[in-house]
XYZ file of C-alpha atoms in Angstrom:
751
model
C 72.359 -83.253 -48.868
C 72.338 -79.578 -48.230
C 69.089 -77.522 -47.954
C 70.005 -75.553 -51.115
C 70.510 -78.691 -53.140
C 67.180 -80.060 -51.922
C 65.333 -76.811 -52.949
C 66.721 -76.905 -56.459
C 65.808 -80.569 -56.780
C 62.185 -79.852 -55.809
C 62.052 -76.925 -58.230
C 63.241 -79.179 -61.009
C 60.636 -81.799 -60.274
C 57.868 -79.183 -60.070
C 58.990 -77.611 -63.344
C 58.977 -80.834 -65.087
C 55.541 -81.626 -63.795
C 54.314 -78.358 -65.081
C 55.693 -79.010 -68.462
C 54.114 -82.382 -68.505
C 50.652 -81.456 -67.202
C 49.922 -77.710 -67.837
C 48.688 -76.698 -71.266
C 50.224 -73.777 -72.977
C 49.310 -70.372 -71.480
C 47.525 -69.069 -74.547
C 45.428 -72.170 -74.888
C 44.602 -72.443 -71.174
C 43.323 -68.827 -70.647
C 40.620 -68.691 -73.318
C 39.352 -72.118 -72.324
C 39.177 -71.268 -68.552
C 37.172 -68.020 -69.081
C 34.367 -69.903 -70.748
C 34.135 -72.360 -67.867
C 32.601 -69.880 -65.387
C 29.533 -67.603 -65.865
C 30.470 -64.093 -67.003
C 34.122 -65.253 -67.144
C 34.477 -63.622 -70.501
C 33.033 -60.346 -69.097
C 35.966 -59.721 -66.788
C 38.814 -61.414 -68.795
C 41.710 -62.758 -66.774
C 40.847 -60.838 -63.568
C 38.179 -63.404 -62.850
C 40.926 -65.869 -61.723
C 44.136 -63.863 -61.639
C 45.432 -60.931 -59.621
C 46.279 -58.969 -62.768
C 44.530 -58.396 -66.047
C 47.449 -60.044 -67.857
C 46.494 -63.431 -66.492
C 49.076 -66.161 -66.141
C 51.289 -64.707 -68.913
C 51.883 -61.615 -66.824
C 53.177 -63.609 -63.896
C 56.541 -64.371 -65.463
C 58.223 -67.508 -66.820
C 57.950 -70.862 -65.186
C 54.937 -72.714 -63.992
C 56.131 -72.458 -60.424
C 54.875 -68.799 -60.203
C 51.319 -69.538 -61.359
C 49.868 -70.261 -57.977
C 50.989 -66.851 -56.780
C 49.273 -65.157 -59.741
C 45.850 -66.698 -58.998
C 43.426 -64.863 -56.780
C 41.386 -66.802 -54.212
C 38.641 -67.547 -56.723
C 41.234 -68.763 -59.251
C 42.702 -71.029 -56.611
C 39.256 -72.387 -55.733
C 38.514 -72.775 -59.464
C 41.699 -74.764 -59.876
C 40.836 -76.872 -56.839
C 37.522 -77.743 -58.538
C 39.378 -79.004 -61.633
C 38.881 -75.726 -63.448
C 35.128 -76.335 -63.534
C 32.038 -74.315 -62.370
C 30.628 -76.452 -59.607
C 27.896 -76.016 -57.033
C 30.612 -75.884 -54.390
C 32.521 -73.173 -56.235
C 29.228 -71.336 -56.708
C 28.430 -71.271 -52.984
C 31.901 -70.149 -51.831
C 32.706 -66.486 -50.958
C 36.251 -66.451 -52.241
C 36.981 -62.760 -51.619
C 35.189 -62.597 -48.195
C 33.009 -59.595 -49.094
C 29.778 -61.324 -48.032
C 28.665 -62.238 -51.554
C 28.912 -65.858 -52.887
C 30.856 -66.516 -56.067
C 27.534 -67.412 -57.734
C 26.029 -64.033 -56.690
C 28.992 -62.078 -57.969
C 28.959 -63.963 -61.329
C 25.104 -63.674 -61.500
C 24.428 -67.426 -61.084
C 23.461 -67.688 -57.428
C 21.153 -70.671 -58.001
C 23.662 -72.692 -60.111
C 21.542 -72.484 -63.249
C 24.356 -71.725 -65.693
C 26.266 -74.414 -67.633
C 29.319 -74.048 -69.783
C 28.263 -73.020 -73.233
C 25.254 -70.956 -71.966
C 25.114 -67.242 -72.504
C 26.416 -65.127 -69.656
C 23.755 -64.357 -67.004
C 22.436 -60.792 -67.232
C 22.743 -58.029 -66.557
C 26.388 -58.648 -67.126
C 27.308 -55.048 -66.257
C 26.349 -55.696 -62.598
C 28.493 -58.866 -62.227
C 31.566 -58.428 -60.034
C 34.932 -60.138 -59.616
C 34.600 -62.967 -57.118
C 38.297 -62.868 -56.363
C 38.386 -59.217 -55.306
C 36.724 -57.748 -52.176
C 34.020 -55.242 -53.102
C 30.277 -54.476 -53.032
C 27.496 -55.262 -55.406
C 24.316 -53.490 -56.507
C 21.963 -55.741 -54.572
C 18.976 -53.570 -55.526
C 19.374 -54.153 -59.263
C 20.239 -57.832 -58.876
C 17.403 -58.369 -56.425
C 19.826 -59.675 -53.844
C 18.141 -57.485 -51.226
C 15.474 -58.456 -48.721
C 13.234 -55.425 -49.335
C 9.512 -56.184 -49.162
C 7.991 -56.635 -52.618
C 4.320 -56.304 -51.553
C 4.140 -53.451 -51.235
C 7.408 -52.671 -52.955
C 9.871 -51.125 -50.547
C 12.477 -48.760 -51.954
C 15.975 -50.330 -52.188
C 18.928 -47.939 -52.095
C 22.398 -49.255 -53.005
C 25.377 -48.297 -50.821
C 29.096 -49.036 -50.972
C 30.946 -51.661 -48.990
C 30.538 -55.306 -48.102
C 27.250 -57.132 -47.973
C 24.715 -55.882 -47.203
C 25.486 -52.689 -49.083
C 21.870 -51.446 -49.423
C 18.982 -50.024 -47.376
C 15.217 -50.736 -47.593
C 12.628 -47.947 -47.051
C 8.898 -48.710 -46.740
C 6.676 -46.519 -48.925
C 4.493 -43.742 -47.487
C 1.440 -45.121 -45.713
C 3.310 -48.162 -44.410
C 5.206 -48.836 -41.182
C 8.555 -50.696 -41.111
C 7.569 -53.680 -38.983
C 11.097 -55.086 -38.425
C 12.928 -51.839 -38.934
C 14.907 -53.042 -41.979
C 12.318 -52.695 -44.745
C 11.809 -56.425 -45.113
C 8.144 -56.261 -43.977
C 6.042 -53.134 -44.655
C 2.715 -52.980 -42.776
C -0.107 -50.743 -44.015
C -0.932 -47.777 -41.676
C -4.647 -47.147 -41.016
C -4.656 -43.333 -41.283
C -8.349 -43.224 -40.425
C -7.472 -43.945 -36.821
C -6.293 -40.297 -36.481
C -9.507 -38.923 -38.109
C -7.693 -36.993 -40.840
C -10.951 -35.988 -42.530
C -12.119 -34.082 -39.455
C -15.776 -33.437 -38.630
C -16.576 -32.580 -42.245
C -16.443 -36.095 -43.690
C -15.859 -39.843 -43.273
C -12.517 -41.631 -43.733
C -11.902 -44.845 -45.769
C -8.513 -46.585 -45.376
C -6.690 -47.771 -48.532
C -3.354 -49.575 -49.074
C -0.784 -47.016 -48.101
C -3.297 -44.164 -47.985
C -6.919 -43.168 -47.251
C -9.839 -41.316 -48.890
C -12.215 -38.699 -47.421
C -15.912 -38.619 -48.269
C -16.713 -34.956 -47.435
C -20.211 -33.849 -46.372
C -22.221 -31.149 -48.103
C -20.669 -27.773 -47.487
C -17.173 -29.279 -47.210
C -14.446 -29.946 -49.775
C -11.317 -32.126 -49.664
C -8.162 -30.012 -49.337
C -4.691 -30.675 -47.946
C -5.662 -34.148 -46.766
C -8.831 -33.202 -44.860
C -12.406 -31.907 -45.303
C -12.563 -28.109 -44.957
C -15.636 -25.885 -44.705
C -16.603 -24.238 -47.996
C -16.915 -20.396 -47.581
C -20.286 -19.879 -49.274
C -20.024 -16.106 -48.564
C -16.992 -15.792 -50.833
C -19.276 -15.793 -53.925
C -21.370 -12.826 -52.549
C -24.654 -14.797 -52.549
C -26.549 -11.959 -50.794
C -26.569 -9.783 -53.889
C -26.425 -5.974 -54.166
C -28.925 -5.444 -51.323
C -26.920 -7.485 -48.897
C -25.030 -5.746 -46.104
C -23.100 -8.762 -44.859
C -22.942 -12.535 -45.210
C -22.513 -14.736 -42.148
C -21.381 -18.365 -42.309
C -23.659 -20.815 -40.517
C -23.396 -24.530 -39.944
C -22.183 -25.999 -43.275
C -23.546 -25.703 -45.836
C -25.711 -22.805 -44.607
C -25.220 -19.036 -44.448
C -27.352 -15.990 -43.641
C -27.572 -12.529 -45.218
C -28.049 -9.217 -43.431
C -30.035 -7.141 -45.916
C -30.649 -3.428 -46.387
C -33.805 -1.928 -44.873
C -36.877 -3.103 -46.775
C -35.164 -6.282 -47.985
C -35.188 -9.786 -46.466
C -33.144 -12.987 -46.813
C -35.142 -15.695 -48.546
C -32.618 -18.451 -47.854
C -30.628 -17.722 -50.967
C -30.263 -13.953 -51.404
C -31.776 -10.554 -50.402
C -35.196 -9.803 -51.948
C -37.581 -6.813 -51.622
C -39.922 -7.170 -48.660
C -41.204 -3.625 -47.820
C -41.162 -0.886 -50.469
C -41.794 1.735 -47.762
C -38.803 0.952 -45.615
C -36.726 0.302 -48.724
C -37.250 3.960 -49.696
C -38.978 3.134 -52.980
C -42.138 5.159 -52.167
C -43.066 8.783 -52.941
C -44.908 9.451 -49.664
C -44.754 12.987 -48.222
C -42.539 13.429 -45.158
C -45.665 13.997 -43.039
C -47.429 10.938 -44.431
C -47.372 7.272 -43.444
C -46.394 4.655 -46.031
C -48.166 1.264 -45.913
C -46.704 -1.658 -47.940
C -49.171 -3.540 -50.142
C -47.589 -6.626 -51.688
C -44.700 -5.364 -53.772
C -46.288 -1.873 -53.787
C -47.348 0.692 -51.199
C -49.967 3.320 -50.249
C -49.550 6.857 -48.703
C -51.838 8.504 -46.071
C -51.237 11.910 -44.385
C -50.540 11.743 -40.668
C -52.938 13.109 -38.062
C -52.827 16.902 -38.114
C -52.241 17.044 -41.848
C -54.531 16.999 -44.900
C -53.882 15.764 -48.508
C -53.395 12.456 -50.380
C -49.849 11.949 -49.092
C -48.153 11.437 -52.480
C -45.465 13.696 -53.903
C -44.723 12.282 -57.397
C -47.647 10.391 -58.871
C -50.283 12.223 -60.873
C -52.607 14.272 -58.690
C -50.100 14.356 -55.784
C -51.031 16.962 -53.171
C -48.600 16.102 -50.419
C -49.628 16.860 -46.777
C -50.578 20.322 -45.405
C -50.501 21.162 -41.657
C -53.852 21.744 -39.864
C -53.787 24.678 -37.313
C -55.671 23.140 -34.362
C -55.179 26.224 -32.159
C -57.869 28.066 -34.144
C -60.474 26.195 -32.078
C -58.830 27.102 -28.682
C -58.553 23.529 -27.464
C -56.206 24.399 -24.524
C -58.362 26.991 -22.678
C -57.730 28.252 -20.002
C -54.146 27.458 -21.034
C -52.318 28.617 -24.096
C -52.064 26.745 -27.379
C -48.997 26.508 -29.591
C -49.469 25.069 -33.073
C -46.918 22.456 -34.087
C -46.261 20.731 -37.361
C -49.052 18.164 -37.505
C -50.144 18.778 -33.946
C -50.384 21.380 -31.166
C -49.066 21.789 -27.611
C -50.985 22.980 -24.538
C -49.249 24.988 -21.832
C -51.491 24.538 -18.792
C -51.396 26.765 -15.687
C -50.689 25.301 -12.266
C -53.580 23.218 -10.988
C -54.592 22.054 -14.449
C -53.824 18.739 -16.083
C -52.464 18.658 -19.615
C -54.393 15.784 -21.180
C -52.539 16.198 -24.429
C -55.532 17.835 -26.074
C -56.871 20.185 -23.342
C -56.255 21.693 -19.863
C -58.553 20.158 -17.202
C -58.808 21.462 -13.614
C -57.286 19.091 -11.079
C -59.444 18.487 -7.996
C -56.598 18.183 -5.516
C -59.000 17.497 -2.649
C -59.735 14.047 -4.053
C -56.354 12.901 -2.729
C -57.046 14.416 0.739
C -53.867 16.505 0.658
C -54.637 18.445 3.852
C -54.582 15.402 6.105
C -56.132 16.411 9.483
C -57.306 19.705 7.941
C -60.184 20.580 5.669
C -59.553 20.822 1.894
C -61.331 23.310 -0.359
C -60.829 22.908 -4.106
C -60.139 26.092 -6.060
C -59.704 26.789 -9.752
C -56.254 25.430 -10.433
C -55.475 25.029 -6.718
C -56.882 24.204 -3.244
C -56.812 25.555 0.301
C -56.113 23.764 3.608
C -57.797 24.874 6.830
C -55.688 23.375 9.680
C -56.655 22.775 13.351
C -54.697 24.109 16.377
C -51.171 22.802 16.545
C -50.951 22.390 12.787
C -49.961 24.719 10.001
C -50.390 24.643 6.239
C -46.983 23.851 4.823
C -46.076 22.536 1.374
C -49.749 21.945 0.531
C -50.751 19.983 3.637
C -51.395 20.377 7.372
C -48.199 19.652 9.235
C -47.935 19.235 12.968
C -46.084 22.216 14.369
C -42.938 21.017 16.118
C -43.049 23.293 19.116
C -39.693 21.859 20.167
C -37.978 22.883 16.920
C -37.158 26.344 18.299
C -35.713 24.823 21.506
C -38.161 26.703 23.733
C -37.002 24.920 26.881
C -33.384 25.988 26.688
C -31.209 23.807 28.946
C -33.480 20.807 28.989
C -35.367 18.358 26.793
C -38.488 19.456 24.967
C -41.250 16.882 24.560
C -44.337 17.390 22.401
C -47.596 16.528 24.079
C -50.925 17.351 22.487
C -50.814 19.331 19.240
C -49.901 22.907 20.039
C -48.362 22.103 23.436
C -45.068 20.872 24.834
C -43.435 20.134 28.197
C -39.902 20.717 29.418
C -37.723 18.121 31.188
C -35.110 20.507 32.587
C -31.497 19.578 33.204
C -30.122 19.411 36.729
C -29.816 22.883 38.144
C -32.763 24.206 36.117
C -36.532 24.310 36.673
C -39.485 24.973 34.308
C -41.347 28.272 34.455
C -44.622 26.456 33.708
C -45.814 22.897 33.576
C -46.888 23.305 29.925
C -45.303 25.561 27.315
C -42.721 26.932 29.748
C -38.960 27.232 29.639
C -36.037 26.071 31.819
C -34.422 28.714 34.022
C -31.386 28.460 36.269
C -31.867 27.586 39.949
C -29.745 29.843 42.208
C -28.409 27.206 44.593
C -26.500 29.888 46.500
C -29.835 31.100 47.948
C -30.343 27.621 49.365
C -27.557 26.841 51.851
C -29.057 23.413 52.450
C -28.347 22.687 48.783
C -25.067 24.491 48.144
C -23.437 23.341 51.456
C -20.637 25.899 51.134
C -18.412 26.407 54.197
C -18.788 29.636 56.161
C -15.221 30.512 55.092
C -16.192 30.067 51.421
C -18.031 32.106 48.819
C -20.868 30.511 46.823
C -20.974 31.434 43.111
C -24.033 30.529 41.089
C -23.394 29.184 37.540
C -25.680 28.051 34.739
C -27.264 24.883 36.005
C -24.933 24.570 38.977
C -22.903 26.469 41.564
C -19.368 26.660 42.873
C -17.941 26.922 46.415
C -14.582 28.704 46.580
C -12.648 29.074 49.841
C -12.120 32.716 50.710
C -8.729 34.319 50.428
C -6.513 32.988 53.196
C -8.302 29.642 53.298
C -7.909 26.422 51.387
C -10.086 23.374 50.770
C -12.815 22.133 48.448
C -15.224 24.932 49.321
C -17.443 22.773 51.509
C -14.601 22.534 54.011
C -12.064 25.374 54.323
C -9.126 25.688 56.725
C -6.961 28.705 57.411
C -3.706 28.958 55.455
C -0.746 29.692 57.715
C 1.040 32.042 55.378
C 3.836 32.470 57.873
C 4.755 28.779 57.763
C 6.526 29.155 54.435
C 8.247 32.155 52.961
C 6.690 31.370 49.586
C 3.191 31.942 51.060
C 3.808 35.520 52.170
C 5.572 38.618 50.908
C 7.121 39.718 54.172
C 10.624 41.127 53.999
C 13.447 39.042 55.374
C 13.837 41.887 57.854
C 10.218 41.605 59.012
C 8.203 39.319 61.304
C 5.165 37.487 59.828
C 2.086 37.088 62.073
C -0.669 34.682 60.916
C -4.340 35.515 61.439
C -7.633 33.900 60.429
C -7.689 34.044 56.661
C -4.780 36.470 56.437
C -1.419 37.519 57.875
C 0.534 40.691 58.676
C 4.146 41.788 58.296
C 5.996 44.081 60.761
C 9.531 45.302 60.199
C 12.042 44.165 62.805
C 13.676 46.619 65.211
C 16.216 48.771 63.403
C 14.163 48.675 60.194
C 11.245 50.645 58.901
C 8.710 50.123 56.109
C 5.480 48.346 55.295
C 6.725 44.945 56.377
C 6.718 43.824 52.778
C 9.663 46.144 52.167
C 11.876 47.007 55.135
C 14.852 49.307 54.956
C 17.502 49.887 57.559
C 16.900 52.929 59.785
C 19.932 55.118 59.205
C 20.300 57.032 62.434
C 23.215 58.875 60.905
C 21.102 60.483 58.192
C 20.111 63.478 60.341
C 22.206 65.536 62.741
C 25.173 63.181 62.543
C 23.012 60.655 64.406
C 23.395 62.618 67.645
C 27.173 62.113 67.665
C 29.420 64.983 68.779
C 31.298 67.258 66.429
C 34.494 65.325 67.014
C 32.750 62.087 66.148
C 31.534 60.434 63.024
C 28.228 58.586 63.032
C 28.590 55.025 61.665
C 25.319 53.330 60.714
C 24.996 49.670 61.659
C 22.494 47.632 59.581
C 19.598 46.606 61.806
C 21.252 47.924 64.959
C 21.982 51.177 66.821
C 24.471 53.500 65.223
C 28.068 53.822 66.544
C 29.903 57.133 67.115
C 33.547 56.808 66.048
C 36.137 59.543 66.351
C 36.240 61.784 63.323
C 39.363 61.652 61.174
C 42.113 63.466 62.941
C 40.622 62.712 66.335
C 41.366 59.973 68.804
C 39.716 58.652 71.916
C 42.251 58.157 74.644
C 39.974 55.638 76.364
C 36.447 54.279 75.874
C 35.014 56.610 78.508
C 36.689 59.719 77.163
C 35.690 62.066 74.404
C 37.481 62.261 71.095
C 40.367 64.722 71.000
C 42.102 66.092 67.904
C 45.075 63.918 66.916
C 45.717 65.305 63.418
C 49.101 67.022 63.245
C 50.739 65.053 66.042
C 52.938 63.208 63.545
C 51.323 59.872 64.443
C 48.868 58.312 61.983
C 45.965 57.135 64.064
C 42.554 55.505 63.416
C 40.580 57.416 60.807
C 43.667 59.181 59.402
C 45.101 58.476 55.973
C 48.194 60.466 56.800
C 49.721 62.716 59.477
C 52.540 64.989 58.399
C 52.788 66.785 61.745
C 50.663 69.797 60.665
C 47.128 70.703 59.635
C 48.034 72.660 56.527
C 46.230 72.295 53.184
C 48.020 71.733 49.881
C 50.962 69.756 51.190
C 49.415 66.379 50.390
C 47.970 65.744 53.839
C 45.070 68.109 54.539
C 43.807 69.516 57.822
C 41.741 66.373 58.404
C 44.773 64.131 57.841
C 43.340 62.835 54.555
C 45.527 62.357 51.469
C 44.786 65.047 48.944
C 44.051 64.002 45.329
C 47.214 63.665 43.221
C 49.404 62.996 46.243
C 50.909 59.883 47.768
C 51.698 59.776 51.474
C 53.706 57.117 53.286
C 55.394 56.548 56.629
C 58.910 55.273 57.031
C 59.275 53.059 60.114
C 55.838 54.201 61.351
C 56.925 57.803 61.770
C 55.585 61.052 60.376
C 53.860 60.912 56.971
C 55.814 62.105 53.980
C 53.780 63.187 50.938
C 54.755 63.552 47.290
C 52.690 65.013 44.438
C 52.570 62.228 41.785
C 49.636 63.331 39.595
C 51.004 64.078 36.129
C 53.753 61.495 36.070
C 51.622 59.294 33.720
C 51.370 56.506 36.289
C 48.185 55.678 38.182
C 49.389 55.591 41.773
C 47.475 54.703 44.901
C 44.631 57.147 45.392
C 44.555 58.137 41.720
C 41.701 57.278 39.346
C 43.662 58.187 36.218
C 46.888 59.877 35.114
C 47.534 60.897 31.515
C 50.585 62.971 32.348
C 50.742 66.258 30.487
C 47.361 65.488 28.889
C 45.594 65.888 32.240
C 43.200 68.832 31.891
C 40.462 70.633 33.779
C 39.140 72.342 30.625
C 38.842 69.478 28.106
C 35.744 67.238 28.203
C 36.341 63.593 29.174
C 40.010 64.313 30.088
C 41.715 63.029 33.238
C 41.597 65.987 35.617
C 44.708 67.636 37.016
C 43.928 66.122 40.412
C 44.103 62.662 38.733
C 40.394 62.002 39.033
C 38.200 60.922 36.091
C 35.929 63.367 34.288
C 32.709 63.352 36.312
C 29.324 64.941 36.744
C 29.921 68.124 38.725
C 33.313 69.032 37.238
C 31.656 71.837 35.268
C 32.459 70.355 31.819
C 29.965 68.642 29.490
C 31.472 65.159 29.271
C 30.219 62.186 27.191
C 26.808 60.908 28.343
C 25.997 64.175 30.150
C 23.199 66.515 29.043
C 24.294 69.357 31.305
C 26.959 70.102 33.991
C 26.950 73.337 35.972
C 29.579 72.158 38.402
C 28.711 73.288 41.891
C 25.484 74.710 40.448
C 24.060 71.220 39.947
C 21.192 70.653 42.368
C 18.310 68.241 42.987
C 16.441 70.623 45.329
C 16.002 73.603 43.052
C 13.624 74.146 40.141
C 15.136 74.283 36.643
C 18.607 73.363 37.923
C 20.860 70.830 36.188
C 20.365 67.769 38.310
C 23.231 66.031 40.108
C 22.965 63.253 37.546
C 23.845 65.822 34.867
C 20.420 65.721 33.211
C 18.177 68.809 32.828
C 15.176 69.299 35.090
C 12.429 66.900 33.947
C 8.865 65.807 34.631
C 9.218 63.333 37.486
C 12.094 65.049 39.368
C 9.651 66.191 42.101
C 9.930 69.945 41.445
C 7.597 72.125 39.430
C 9.951 73.429 36.778
C 9.244 76.058 34.148
C 6.361 74.948 31.908
C 5.033 72.447 34.468
C 1.838 72.731 36.486
C 2.826 69.965 38.868
C 5.374 67.144 39.167
C 4.459 63.728 40.682
C 8.147 62.947 41.412
C 9.413 59.393 41.728
C 12.824 59.971 40.134
C 11.842 58.491 36.755
C 11.382 60.707 33.716
C 7.658 60.756 32.831
C 5.519 61.904 29.910
C 5.506 65.708 29.978
C 1.705 65.604 29.777
C 1.619 64.278 33.351
C 3.120 67.572 34.523
C 0.977 69.869 32.311
C -2.449 69.136 30.812
C -3.113 66.170 33.118
C -2.368 68.019 36.330
C -5.355 68.967 38.466
C -5.886 71.643 41.067
C -3.978 71.088 44.255
C -6.394 69.851 46.891
C -4.531 71.948 49.463
C -5.487 75.030 47.484
C -1.990 76.519 47.537
C -1.758 76.379 43.731
C 1.640 74.712 43.907
C 3.132 71.420 44.890
C 1.964 69.158 47.620
C 4.976 68.540 49.786
C 3.208 65.720 51.606
C 3.351 63.417 48.590
C 6.243 61.000 48.722
C 8.776 62.122 46.126
C 7.531 65.710 46.169
C 6.567 67.517 43.035
C 3.148 68.873 43.915
C 0.998 66.278 42.083
C -2.606 66.914 43.074
C -6.044 65.301 42.591
C -8.106 67.149 39.984
C -11.660 68.168 40.722
C -13.509 67.856 37.402
C -15.924 70.472 36.087
C -15.306 69.534 32.445
C -18.055 66.996 31.859
C -18.195 63.193 31.877
C -15.237 62.535 29.617
C -12.763 64.803 31.335
C -14.071 63.624 34.675
C -13.309 59.989 33.901
C -9.809 61.001 32.824
C -9.276 63.037 36.015
C -10.285 60.151 38.183
C -7.776 57.965 36.319
C -4.907 60.330 37.039
C -6.113 60.851 40.583
C -5.895 57.106 41.081
C -2.389 57.122 39.577
C -1.218 59.789 42.015
C -2.815 58.091 44.991
C -1.090 54.863 43.953
C 2.228 56.622 44.534
C 1.131 57.572 48.042
C -0.320 54.322 49.232
C 1.434 51.076 49.870
C -0.656 48.129 48.895
C -1.056 45.508 51.575
C -0.812 42.058 50.027
C -1.153 38.603 51.412
């Protein structure tokens, strides 16, 4: 048999069984709903998957099993009866038993009973979903005390349990709530005692405290102003106490401020110069000392207080009295004690103010009579410090008996007296055994000591001096390099070497050629040799045939020889080679092949040729200042023209050996040129221009008596030494200028 045929056969059998055993749908549904608790509350959904029940599942009994939910299937398996087994099952798997969802968890319901309540909270046991465990008391929340149950959605358990305030959740799920003993944390504070209660506590507050915000707080008694209108401030004390600071005259009696002293409270009528005395709650007034009256100002018969003038009885004599309001004041003179009511003489001697002296009391004072060595100072006898004025000088002063002192003099000093002397310097230089200066040294006394200095030309420490050989080193003497140094004891001397002359400090070459051509012949020229004898060479234009022959004229022989600049075969002037065979200015001479000299006049061609100092061509001039001259020489002193830098120029009239002449340096005659010019009385010479006063008002009479110059003075000029007859002042001036003139004559010898 095929599988299809078998299926249809089984379907037929099942259908027939259904027809035979199942009641009709309408009859079955109403009967089944009454067989379970709250079955009628939810209609067909209690057992079926749809609200239409079995009729909504289609035709044929074969589809009924698929229309039943899990509870319906279990209900059918129990013979369509509410059984203890069906009650304990959880058909929809949501954690709640079928009995819980249908509100018969303990299997108390029987068919025919009323539905368990509250029916609104029953749920469908065939559909997954939560329940309100809190309402149905399906929760485990603690009931003593009652924990708060809160329903939630979802499967069992769909609720939470919260312990009430004052309890702790022992297991953490609200099933066991344990009372908290709040008193353990001392919530009442120091102001009361704590008593624990179920879920809470109570505070028994002490006096001065009140319960607030769960604790005992101090009551502010000052808030109600207990001190009253005479209170200044209220200060809280230890509860329940407080203190009041009251106005003057009022006191705190433990409750408020009450009157204590009518006087200090300002409730009296006493005069300002009276004293108020409190008497119970009243007072009495009495005028102060120095005043008279009854002291009152308001009450009947009040007279107030009137000042008494005490000075009328002269209480301060011999001092002065000044009346004051209610009193008087004494102004006592020096030496009197102001007792407050009188001036009493002070006997200063009672305190022995004079010390070693004798005290005599006087009216308002005293007198000290002091012994020798003491003086009355600042009201007592004070030892005179004889050392205060430093009487010893360079030494130490020491007081001995009163009025005396001794001197301990420093080294190099000695006292003038054993007592009351002074320290004076000891002249050690008068005691060779003390000074020990060398014989080549000079002893110099100083304050408290002495000094040995080696004499000039010696060296050492003064007690031992040795001669200085100044000639051993050039730095030790001033001899000229052209002089010979000779050492001597303590000194030296300088002598110019042969061929030189001078002081030895300055040595100049002896120029034998300076006078008379040095003794050379007319045909010779004297040639000075530094430090040696002069040499006589042939004069220009002359020649010496041999060393033992005299010089003969060679100029004009057409041969240029020694001393000649040219030789043109003649001795004519103006042809370029003059009579002395020297090239004339403005000319150039030359020899071709060593023969006769040929000369050409080149000055004026604008070129500076050999032998020319300048050449400005046609601008050469002998009449224009500073011009190049027509002989091709520069403008110069002596050309007769006043060129730049010149003060005068008389040409050939310039002279250094004639008074008033323009000098060869082209400066006018001046004081210091060695000649007595117009307006001068003398001239010290020297070649340096001096103050004109040296040649006029400061000149003296010539000691030679010739009334003119003194030719013997080096430099000339006639400077003389003045003999004074003008008094002390002019005499001192004359000696000064005499010394100046003599200084020009003498050469100072120096080491």
